[in-house]
CSV table of C-alpha atoms and ligand atoms in Angstrom, one decimal:
chain,number,residue,atom,x,y,z
P,8,MET,CA,-1.4,-27.8,-9.0
P,9,ALA,CA,2.1,-25.9,-9.7
P,10,VAL,CA,3.1,-23.5,-7.0
P,11,ASN,CA,3.7,-19.7,-7.3
P,12,LEU,CA,7.0,-19.0,-6.4
P,13,LEU,CA,5.8,-15.1,-6.1
P,14,ASP,CA,4.0,-16.5,-3.1
P,15,PHE,CA,7.4,-17.2,-1.0
P,16,ASP,CA,9.9,-14.7,0.8
P,17,LEU,CA,13.5,-16.1,0.7
P,18,GLU,CA,12.8,-18.1,3.7
P,19,GLY,CA,9.4,-19.8,2.2
P,20,LEU,CA,11.8,-20.2,-0.8
P,21,THR,CA,14.8,-22.0,0.9
P,22,ALA,CA,11.6,-24.0,2.3
P,23,PHE,CA,10.3,-25.3,-1.1
P,24,CYS,CA,13.4,-25.9,-2.8
P,25,GLU,CA,14.8,-27.7,0.1
P,26,THR,CA,11.6,-29.9,-0.6
P,27,LEU,CA,13.0,-30.4,-4.1
P,28,GLY,CA,16.4,-31.7,-2.7
P,29,GLU,CA,17.8,-28.2,-3.2
P,30,ARG,CA,20.0,-26.3,-1.2
P,31,ARG,CA,19.8,-22.6,0.3
P,32,PHE,CA,22.0,-20.9,-2.3
P,33,ARG,CA,20.1,-22.5,-5.2
P,34,ALA,CA,17.1,-21.0,-3.5
P,35,VAL,CA,19.2,-17.4,-3.5
P,36,GLN,CA,19.4,-17.4,-7.1
P,37,LEU,CA,16.1,-18.4,-7.9
P,38,PHE,CA,15.0,-15.4,-5.9
P,39,ARG,CA,17.4,-13.3,-7.6
P,40,TRP,CA,15.8,-14.6,-10.9
P,41,ILE,CA,12.6,-13.7,-10.0
P,42,HIS,CA,12.7,-10.4,-8.1
P,43,GLN,CA,16.0,-8.9,-9.6
P,44,LYS,CA,16.2,-10.0,-12.9
P,45,GLY,CA,11.8,-10.6,-13.6
P,46,GLU,CA,12.7,-13.6,-15.4
P,47,SER,CA,9.6,-16.1,-14.9
P,48,ASP,CA,11.0,-18.6,-17.5
P,49,PHE,CA,12.9,-21.4,-16.0
P,50,GLU,CA,14.9,-22.7,-19.3
P,51,GLN,CA,16.3,-18.8,-19.1
P,52,MET,CA,17.9,-18.9,-16.1
P,53,SER,CA,21.5,-19.7,-16.8
P,54,ASP,CA,23.0,-20.6,-14.0
P,55,LEU,CA,20.8,-22.9,-12.6
P,56,ALA,CA,21.8,-26.7,-12.9
P,57,LYS,CA,19.5,-27.8,-15.7
P,58,SER,CA,18.2,-30.5,-13.6
P,59,LEU,CA,17.0,-27.5,-11.0
P,60,ARG,CA,15.1,-26.2,-14.3
P,61,GLY,CA,13.3,-29.2,-15.2
P,62,LYS,CA,12.2,-29.8,-11.5
P,63,LEU,CA,11.1,-26.3,-11.4
P,64,ALA,CA,9.0,-26.3,-14.6
P,65,GLY,CA,7.5,-29.6,-13.0
P,66,ALA,CA,6.3,-28.2,-9.9
P,67,ALA,CA,6.4,-24.0,-9.6
P,68,VAL,CA,5.7,-21.1,-11.8
P,69,VAL,CA,5.8,-17.9,-11.5
P,70,GLN,CA,2.8,-16.3,-12.1
P,71,GLY,CA,2.4,-12.4,-12.2
P,72,LEU,CA,-1.7,-11.1,-11.9
P,73,PRO,CA,-3.7,-10.2,-15.5
P,74,LEU,CA,-3.1,-7.2,-16.5
P,75,ILE,CA,-6.3,-5.3,-17.4
P,76,SER,CA,-5.4,-1.9,-18.5
P,77,GLU,CA,-2.9,0.6,-18.1
P,78,HIS,CA,-2.9,4.5,-18.4
P,79,VAL,CA,0.0,6.9,-18.3
P,80,SER,CA,-0.5,10.4,-17.4
P,81,ALA,CA,1.0,13.6,-19.1
P,82,ASP,CA,3.0,13.7,-15.6
P,83,GLY,CA,4.9,9.9,-16.0
P,84,THR,CA,1.8,8.7,-13.2
P,85,THR,CA,1.2,5.0,-14.5
P,86,LYS,CA,-1.8,3.3,-12.7
P,87,TRP,CA,-2.4,-0.3,-13.9
P,88,LEU,CA,-5.4,-2.2,-13.1
P,89,PHE,CA,-5.2,-6.0,-12.6
P,90,ASP,CA,-7.5,-9.1,-12.7
P,91,VAL,CA,-7.3,-11.0,-9.6
P,92,GLY,CA,-10.8,-13.0,-10.4
P,93,ALA,CA,-14.3,-13.5,-9.8
P,94,GLY,CA,-15.4,-9.9,-11.4
P,95,ASN,CA,-12.3,-8.4,-9.0
P,96,ALA,CA,-10.2,-5.8,-9.6
P,97,VAL,CA,-7.3,-4.5,-7.9
P,98,GLU,CA,-4.6,-1.2,-8.9
P,99,THR,CA,-1.4,-0.2,-8.8
P,100,VAL,CA,0.1,2.8,-9.0
P,101,TYR,CA,3.5,4.2,-10.1
P,102,ILE,CA,4.2,7.5,-9.2
P,103,PRO,CA,7.6,9.4,-10.9
P,104,GLU,CA,9.0,12.1,-9.0
P,105,ALA,CA,12.4,13.8,-9.4
P,106,ASP,CA,14.3,12.5,-6.9
P,107,ARG,CA,12.7,8.6,-6.5
P,108,GLY,CA,9.7,5.9,-8.0
P,109,THR,CA,6.9,5.6,-5.7
P,110,LEU,CA,5.0,2.9,-5.9
P,111,CYS,CA,1.5,2.5,-4.2
P,112,VAL,CA,0.3,-1.1,-4.0
P,113,SER,CA,-3.1,-2.6,-2.9
P,114,SER,CA,-3.3,-5.4,-0.1
P,115,GLN,CA,-7.1,-7.1,-0.4
P,116,ALA,CA,-10.0,-6.2,-3.2
P,117,GLY,CA,-12.4,-4.6,-1.5
P,118,CYS,CA,-12.2,-3.6,2.6
P,119,ALA,CA,-14.3,-4.6,5.3
P,120,VAL,CA,-13.2,-1.5,7.7
P,121,GLY,CA,-15.7,0.9,5.6
P,122,CYS,CA,-14.6,3.9,6.2
P,123,ARG,CA,-17.3,6.7,5.4
P,124,PHE,CA,-15.2,8.8,2.6
P,125,CYS,CA,-13.6,5.6,0.9
P,126,SER,CA,-14.7,3.9,-1.9
P,127,THR,CA,-13.4,1.0,-1.4
P,128,GLY,CA,-14.7,1.0,1.9
P,129,HIS,CA,-17.9,1.3,0.6
P,130,GLN,CA,-17.8,-1.5,-2.0
P,131,GLY,CA,-17.3,-3.8,0.6
P,132,PHE,CA,-14.9,-6.4,1.0
P,133,SER,CA,-14.2,-9.6,-1.4
P,134,ARG,CA,-11.3,-11.0,-0.5
P,135,ASN,CA,-7.4,-10.5,0.8
P,136,LEU,CA,-4.7,-11.0,-1.6
P,137,SER,CA,-2.4,-13.7,-1.5
P,138,THR,CA,1.6,-12.9,-0.9
P,139,GLY,CA,2.3,-13.9,-4.6
P,140,GLU,CA,-0.9,-11.0,-5.4
P,141,ILE,CA,0.9,-8.3,-3.6
P,142,VAL,CA,4.3,-8.8,-4.5
P,143,ALA,CA,3.7,-9.4,-8.3
P,144,GLN,CA,2.3,-5.7,-8.1
P,145,LEU,CA,6.0,-4.8,-7.4
P,146,TRP,CA,7.4,-7.3,-9.5
P,147,PHE,CA,5.4,-6.4,-13.0
P,148,ALA,CA,5.8,-2.3,-12.0
P,149,GLU,CA,9.8,-3.0,-11.3
P,150,HIS,CA,10.1,-4.6,-15.0
P,151,ARG,CA,7.9,-3.4,-16.2
P,152,LEU,CA,9.7,0.4,-16.0
P,153,ARG,CA,13.0,-0.3,-15.8
P,154,PRO,CA,15.1,1.0,-18.2
P,155,ALA,CA,17.3,-1.0,-20.6
P,156,SER,CA,20.3,0.7,-18.7
P,157,GLY,CA,19.2,-1.6,-15.8
P,158,GLU,CA,18.8,1.2,-13.3
P,159,ARG,CA,16.3,0.2,-10.1
P,160,VAL,CA,12.7,2.3,-10.7
P,161,ILE,CA,10.9,1.6,-7.7
P,162,ASP,CA,12.5,2.7,-4.3
P,163,ASN,CA,9.8,3.5,-2.1
P,164,VAL,CA,6.6,1.3,-1.1
P,165,VAL,CA,3.6,2.4,0.1
P,166,MET,CA,0.9,0.2,1.0
P,167,MET,CA,-2.2,2.8,0.3
P,168,GLY,CA,-3.6,1.2,-2.5
P,169,MET,CA,-6.7,-1.0,-1.7
P,170,GLY,CA,-7.4,-2.6,1.4
P,171,GLU,CA,-6.5,-2.1,4.9
P,172,PRO,CA,-2.8,-4.2,5.1
P,173,LEU,CA,-3.1,-5.2,8.3
P,174,GLN,CA,-6.4,-7.3,7.9
P,175,ASN,CA,-4.4,-9.3,5.4
P,176,TYR,CA,-1.6,-9.6,7.9
P,177,GLY,CA,-0.2,-13.2,7.1
P,178,ALA,CA,0.3,-12.5,3.6
P,179,LEU,CA,2.0,-9.0,3.9
P,180,VAL,CA,4.6,-9.9,5.8
P,181,PRO,CA,6.1,-12.1,3.5
P,182,ALA,CA,5.2,-9.7,0.8
P,183,LEU,CA,7.1,-7.0,3.0
P,184,ARG,CA,9.8,-9.3,3.7
P,185,THR,CA,10.5,-9.8,-0.5
P,186,MET,CA,10.4,-6.0,-0.8
P,187,LEU,CA,13.3,-5.7,1.9
P,188,ASP,CA,15.5,-8.7,1.0
P,189,ASP,CA,19.1,-7.5,-0.6
P,190,HIS,CA,18.3,-10.9,-3.0
P,191,GLY,CA,15.0,-9.2,-3.6
P,192,TYR,CA,14.1,-5.6,-4.1
P,193,GLY,CA,16.7,-4.3,-1.4
P,194,LEU,CA,14.1,-1.9,-0.4
P,195,SER,CA,14.6,0.1,2.7
P,196,ARG,CA,12.7,-0.5,5.8
P,197,ARG,CA,12.3,3.7,5.5
P,198,ARG,CA,10.8,3.2,2.1
P,199,VAL,CA,8.5,1.0,2.6
P,200,THR,CA,5.3,2.4,4.6
P,201,VAL,CA,2.5,0.9,5.5
P,202,SER,CA,-0.5,2.5,6.0
P,203,THR,CA,-3.7,1.3,8.6
P,204,SER,CA,-6.9,2.7,9.9
P,205,GLY,CA,-5.4,1.6,13.2
P,206,MET,CA,-5.0,-2.0,13.8
P,207,VAL,CA,-3.8,-1.9,17.8
P,208,GLY,CA,-2.7,-5.4,18.2
P,209,LYS,CA,-1.3,-5.6,14.6
P,210,ILE,CA,0.4,-2.7,14.9
P,211,ASP,CA,2.2,-4.6,18.2
P,212,GLN,CA,2.8,-7.4,16.1
P,213,LEU,CA,4.4,-5.6,12.8
P,214,ARG,CA,6.8,-3.9,15.3
P,215,GLU,CA,7.8,-7.6,16.1
P,216,ASP,CA,8.0,-9.6,13.0
P,217,CYS,CA,8.8,-6.4,10.2
P,218,PRO,CA,9.1,-2.8,11.3
P,219,VAL,CA,9.0,-0.5,8.7
P,220,ALA,CA,7.7,3.1,8.1
P,221,LEU,CA,4.2,3.6,9.2
P,222,ALA,CA,1.4,5.6,9.0
P,223,VAL,CA,-1.8,5.9,10.3
P,224,SER,CA,-4.9,7.3,9.2
P,225,LEU,CA,-6.0,9.2,11.7
P,226,HIS,CA,-9.0,11.4,10.4
P,227,ALA,CA,-10.4,12.6,13.2
P,228,PRO,CA,-9.1,14.1,16.8
P,229,ASN,CA,-11.5,12.3,19.0
P,230,ASP,CA,-12.9,9.1,20.0
P,231,ALA,CA,-16.7,10.4,18.9
P,232,LEU,CA,-15.6,11.8,15.2
P,233,ARG,CA,-13.3,9.1,14.4
P,234,ASP,CA,-16.0,6.1,15.1
P,235,HIS,CA,-18.1,7.8,12.8
P,236,LEU,CA,-15.6,8.0,10.2
P,237,VAL,CA,-13.7,5.2,10.7
P,238,PRO,CA,-15.8,2.2,12.5
P,239,LEU,CA,-13.1,0.1,13.4
P,240,ASN,CA,-12.5,2.8,15.9
P,241,ARG,CA,-15.3,1.8,18.1
P,242,LYS,CA,-12.6,-1.6,19.3
P,243,ASP,CA,-10.2,0.2,20.6
P,244,GLY,CA,-10.1,4.0,20.8
P,245,ILE,CA,-7.5,6.9,20.2
P,246,ASP,CA,-6.0,6.2,23.1
P,247,ALA,CA,-4.8,3.2,22.6
P,248,LEU,CA,-3.8,3.7,19.0
P,249,LEU,CA,-1.7,6.7,19.9
P,250,ASP,CA,0.0,4.4,22.7
P,251,ALA,CA,0.3,1.6,20.1
P,252,CYS,CA,2.1,4.0,17.7
P,253,VAL,CA,4.5,5.2,20.9
P,254,ARG,CA,5.5,1.1,21.1
P,255,TYR,CA,6.1,0.9,17.3
P,256,LEU,CA,8.2,3.9,17.2
P,257,GLU,CA,10.7,1.7,19.3
P,258,ARG,CA,11.8,-0.3,16.7
P,259,ALA,CA,10.2,1.8,13.7
P,260,PRO,CA,13.0,2.9,10.9
P,261,ARG,CA,11.7,6.2,11.1
P,262,ASP,CA,11.7,8.2,14.5
P,263,PHE,CA,7.9,9.5,13.6
P,264,VAL,CA,4.6,8.2,12.5
P,265,THR,CA,3.0,9.5,9.8
P,266,PHE,CA,-0.8,10.5,10.7
P,267,GLU,CA,-2.9,10.8,7.6
P,268,TYR,CA,-5.8,13.1,7.9
P,269,CYS,CA,-8.4,13.2,5.1
P,270,MET,CA,-10.0,16.8,5.1
P,271,LEU,CA,-13.4,17.0,4.8
P,272,ASP,CA,-15.8,19.8,4.2
P,273,GLY,CA,-17.5,20.8,7.2
P,274,VAL,CA,-16.8,17.7,9.5
P,275,ASN,CA,-13.3,17.4,10.5
P,276,ASP,CA,-11.6,20.4,8.7
P,277,SER,CA,-12.2,23.1,11.6
P,278,THR,CA,-9.1,25.1,13.4
P,279,GLU,CA,-10.6,23.8,16.8
P,280,HIS,CA,-10.5,20.0,14.8
P,281,ALA,CA,-6.8,20.7,14.8
P,282,ARG,CA,-6.5,22.6,17.9
P,283,GLU,CA,-7.9,19.3,19.4
P,284,LEU,CA,-5.3,17.2,17.4
P,285,VAL,CA,-2.5,19.4,18.7
P,286,ARG,CA,-3.6,18.9,22.2
P,287,LEU,CA,-4.0,14.7,21.5
P,288,VAL,CA,-0.6,14.5,19.8
P,289,LYS,CA,1.8,16.7,21.1
P,290,GLY,CA,4.4,15.9,23.4
P,291,ARG,CA,2.8,12.4,23.4
P,292,VAL,CA,3.2,11.0,19.4
P,293,PRO,CA,6.5,11.7,17.3
P,294,CYS,CA,4.6,12.5,14.6
P,295,LYS,CA,4.2,14.4,11.0
P,296,PHE,CA,0.6,14.9,9.5
P,297,ASN,CA,0.0,14.6,6.0
P,298,LEU,CA,-3.4,16.4,5.3
P,299,ILE,CA,-5.1,14.8,2.1
P,300,PRO,CA,-7.8,16.8,-0.2
P,301,PHE,CA,-10.8,14.3,0.2
P,302,ASN,CA,-11.6,12.5,-3.2
P,303,PRO,CA,-15.5,12.5,-3.6
P,304,PHE,CA,-17.3,9.9,-4.9
P,305,PRO,CA,-21.2,10.0,-5.4
P,306,ALA,CA,-22.5,7.5,-2.5
P,307,SER,CA,-20.2,9.2,0.4
P,308,GLY,CA,-22.2,12.4,0.5
P,309,LEU,CA,-19.0,14.6,1.4
P,310,LYS,CA,-17.4,17.1,0.1
P,311,ARG,CA,-13.4,18.1,-0.4
P,312,SER,CA,-12.6,20.8,2.1
P,313,PRO,CA,-11.9,24.3,0.6
P,314,ARG,CA,-8.5,25.1,-0.2
P,315,GLU,CA,-8.2,28.1,2.5
P,316,ARG,CA,-9.6,25.9,5.3
P,317,VAL,CA,-7.1,23.0,4.4
P,318,MET,CA,-4.2,25.8,4.8
P,319,ALA,CA,-5.8,27.3,7.9
P,320,PHE,CA,-6.0,23.8,9.4
P,321,GLY,CA,-2.0,22.9,8.3
P,322,ASP,CA,-1.2,26.2,9.9
P,323,VAL,CA,-2.4,25.5,13.7
P,324,LEU,CA,-0.3,22.2,13.2
P,325,LEU,CA,2.7,24.1,12.3
P,326,GLN,CA,2.6,26.6,14.6
P,327,ALA,CA,2.1,24.1,17.5
P,328,GLY,CA,6.0,22.6,15.7
P,329,ILE,CA,4.7,19.8,14.0
P,330,VAL,CA,5.2,19.1,10.5
P,331,THR,CA,2.5,19.1,8.4
P,332,THR,CA,2.6,18.3,4.5
P,333,ILE,CA,-0.8,18.5,2.0
P,334,ARG,CA,-0.7,16.1,-0.9
P,335,ARG,CA,-1.0,17.5,-4.4
P,336,THR,CA,-2.8,15.7,-7.4
P,337,ARG,CA,-0.9,13.8,-9.9
P,338,GLY,CA,-2.3,11.8,-12.6
P,339,ASP,CA,-5.5,13.8,-13.3
P,340,ASP,CA,-5.8,12.5,-16.8
P,341,ILE,CA,-5.8,9.4,-16.4
P,342,ASP,CA,-7.7,9.4,-12.9
P,343,ALA,CA,-5.0,7.6,-10.9
P,344,ALA,CA,-5.5,7.8,-7.0
P,345,CYS,CA,-3.2,6.1,-4.6
P,346,GLY,CA,-6.1,5.5,-1.7
P,347,GLN,CA,-9.3,4.7,-2.5
P,348,LEU,CA,-8.8,2.5,-5.7
P,349,ALA,CA,-11.1,0.2,-7.9
P,350,GLY,CA,-12.1,-3.2,-6.4
P,351,GLU,CA,-15.6,-4.9,-6.6
P,352,VAL,CA,-17.6,-7.3,-3.9
P,353,GLN,CA,-18.2,-10.7,-4.5
P,354,ASP,CA,-21.5,-11.1,-6.4
P,355,ARG,CA,-20.1,-13.5,-8.9
P,356,THR,CA,-22.6,-12.7,-11.6
P,357,ASN,CA,-22.0,-10.5,-14.5
P,358,ALA,CA,-18.4,-10.6,-14.0
P,359,ARG,CA,-17.3,-9.7,-17.4
P,360,GLU,CA,-19.6,-7.1,-17.8
P,361,ARG,CA,-18.4,-5.5,-14.3
P,362,LEU,CA,-14.6,-5.3,-15.1
P,363,GLN,CA,-15.8,-3.5,-18.4
P,364,GLN,CA,-17.6,-1.0,-16.9
P,365,ARG,CA,-14.7,-0.4,-14.1
P,366,ARG,CA,-12.0,-0.2,-17.3
P,367,GLU,CA,-14.6,2.5,-18.1
P,368,ALA,CA,-15.1,4.4,-14.7
P,369,ILE,CA,-12.6,4.4,-12.4
P,370,PRO,CA,-14.5,7.3,-10.6
P,371,ILE,CA,-11.2,8.5,-8.3
P,372,VAL,CA,-8.8,11.7,-8.6
P,373,PRO,CA,-5.0,11.2,-7.8
P,374,ILE,CA,-3.6,12.0,-4.8
P,375,VAL,CA,0.4,11.6,-3.5
P,376,GLU,CA,2.6,13.4,-1.0
P,377,ASN,CA,3.8,16.6,-1.5
P,378,ARG,CA,7.2,16.6,0.7
P,379,PRO,CA,8.6,19.8,2.0
T,414,LIG,N1,-6.4,1.0,4.4
T,414,LIG,C1,-5.3,1.6,4.7
T,414,LIG,C2,-4.8,1.6,3.6
T,414,LIG,C3,-5.2,2.5,2.2
T,414,LIG,S1,-6.1,3.7,2.2
T,414,LIG,C4,-5.8,2.9,5.4
T,414,LIG,O1,-6.6,3.2,5.8
T,414,LIG,O2,-4.8,3.5,5.8
T,414,LIG,C5,-4.9,4.8,2.2
T,414,LIG,C6,-4.8,6.3,2.2
T,414,LIG,O3,-6.3,7.3,1.7
T,414,LIG,C7,-5.4,6.5,3.7
T,414,LIG,O4,-5.1,7.3,4.3
T,414,LIG,C8,-7.3,6.9,3.1
T,414,LIG,O5,-7.7,7.6,4.4
T,414,LIG,C9,-7.3,8.0,2.3
T,414,LIG,N2,-8.5,7.4,1.4
T,414,LIG,C10,-9.2,6.9,1.5
T,414,LIG,N3,-10.3,7.0,0.5
T,414,LIG,C11,-9.8,8.4,0.3
T,414,LIG,C12,-10.8,9.8,-0.8
T,414,LIG,N4,-11.9,9.6,-0.6
T,414,LIG,N5,-10.4,10.5,-0.5
T,414,LIG,C13,-8.4,10.4,-0.1
T,414,LIG,N6,-8.4,10.1,0.6
T,414,LIG,C14,-8.7,8.9,1.0
T,415,LIG,FE1,-10.0,0.4,4.4
T,415,LIG,FE2,-8.2,2.1,4.3
T,415,LIG,FE3,-10.8,2.5,2.8
T,415,LIG,FE4,-10.7,2.7,5.6
T,415,LIG,S1,-9.7,4.1,4.1
T,415,LIG,S2,-12.5,1.8,3.9
T,415,LIG,S3,-9.3,1.3,6.1
T,415,LIG,S4,-9.1,1.4,2.4
C-alpha cells in the first residue's frame, strides 16, 4: 500500500526519502510542496527531478481526509466534517478573528476519558487518528482558505476538537512538529496549544519532546468533584496535575498555563468554588483561567450556568489577580463548536445511515475564546 506522506514530520520524510535513495534536501523540497503549497500531485512539483517524481508516484500518496460537509457561518466561522471510516467522523473548526485565524483540530474519533459534560466523552472511544489524519485537517483548511495572494490564513492551532490529544501521544508529536516546522506551517510554539484533561505523565513527556502552549481542563477545585466530572482525575489527582504544570512551565513557550473551566449550573460554579480555586492555584501555578459556558446536550443532564453566576465566579478570580476570560459563542448559525464535537462509536453496522444522521444533527453550540 502506498505511504501517505502527511504521516511524516520532516525527519520522517527524510528517512522515507533515504529509502528511495534520495538526500535530505529533496525531502525538504517535497515537504515544502506538500505543506506550504498544498500540492498533492507529484507531477506538479516542478523542481523535483523527474526520476524522483516517478519513484514517488509508485510508492507514496498525499492523501487528505474525505470531506463530508462544510458549513460557513455568517461570522466566517467554518466547520468541516471529515469521514475517518467505519462510520466515524471528526470535525475541524476555523475561527477567523481580526488579528489571526485559529483552527480547532481533533486528535481522536471519540474519547475514552468520559468527562460528564462532554458529548464526545459520552460517545465513547472509537480510535486514535494517525499523524496524517491530524495534519490533514490543517493541510486542508489552510489551503482551502488561502487567498490567491498567498498569505497564510491559520496562525493559531488549538488541539481542542474531539479527543484527548495526550492519549494519542505517538501520533500527536510528529503532527505538532509538522505544524511548527519552518518548512511546514511555521507556526510559533506559543500559537500551538495542546489542551488536555490532565495526563500527568504525558505532560512531562511533552515538556521533553515538543513543548508548546498548554491548556489544562480543570473544571473543579477539589478531587472529589473533579473525580466525578473528569474520571481520569482518579489516577493522579489535582495536586500531581498542578505539579506537572509547574514542571511544564520550565520549558514552555509561554509563562503560564491556561486552565479551562466549564461552567455547570449548580455543580462547580459557586463563588465558594471560585475561592477554593484561588487557594489551590495562587502562588503555585502561573495561570490564566478561561471560563467556558457549558454547551448542553440531552444525555448530560447538566445545565449551563446563568450569565450572572459566571460573571461572579470570574470576579472572584480577577479580584485575586488571576487573568480570567469568558468564552463567547461564534458561528451559532452553523452549530460549530470547539471542544465537544462529532464522532461515533465503533458500531460498524449502518455506518452510512449514522453518518447521514450526523450530517443532519450536529448538536453543539459554538464556543471560542474571548480575548481580553
Ligand atoms: N480532551 C481535551 C481537548 C478537547 S476538549 C480536553 O479535555 O482538554 C476541549 C475543551 O472543550 C475542554 O476544555 C473541554 O472541557 C471543553 N468541553 C467539552 N465539552 C464541553 C461542553 N459540553 N461545553 C463546553 N465546553 C466543553
Ligand atoms: Fe475527552 Fe476532552 Fe471530552 Fe473529556 S472534555 S471527554 S478529555 S474530549
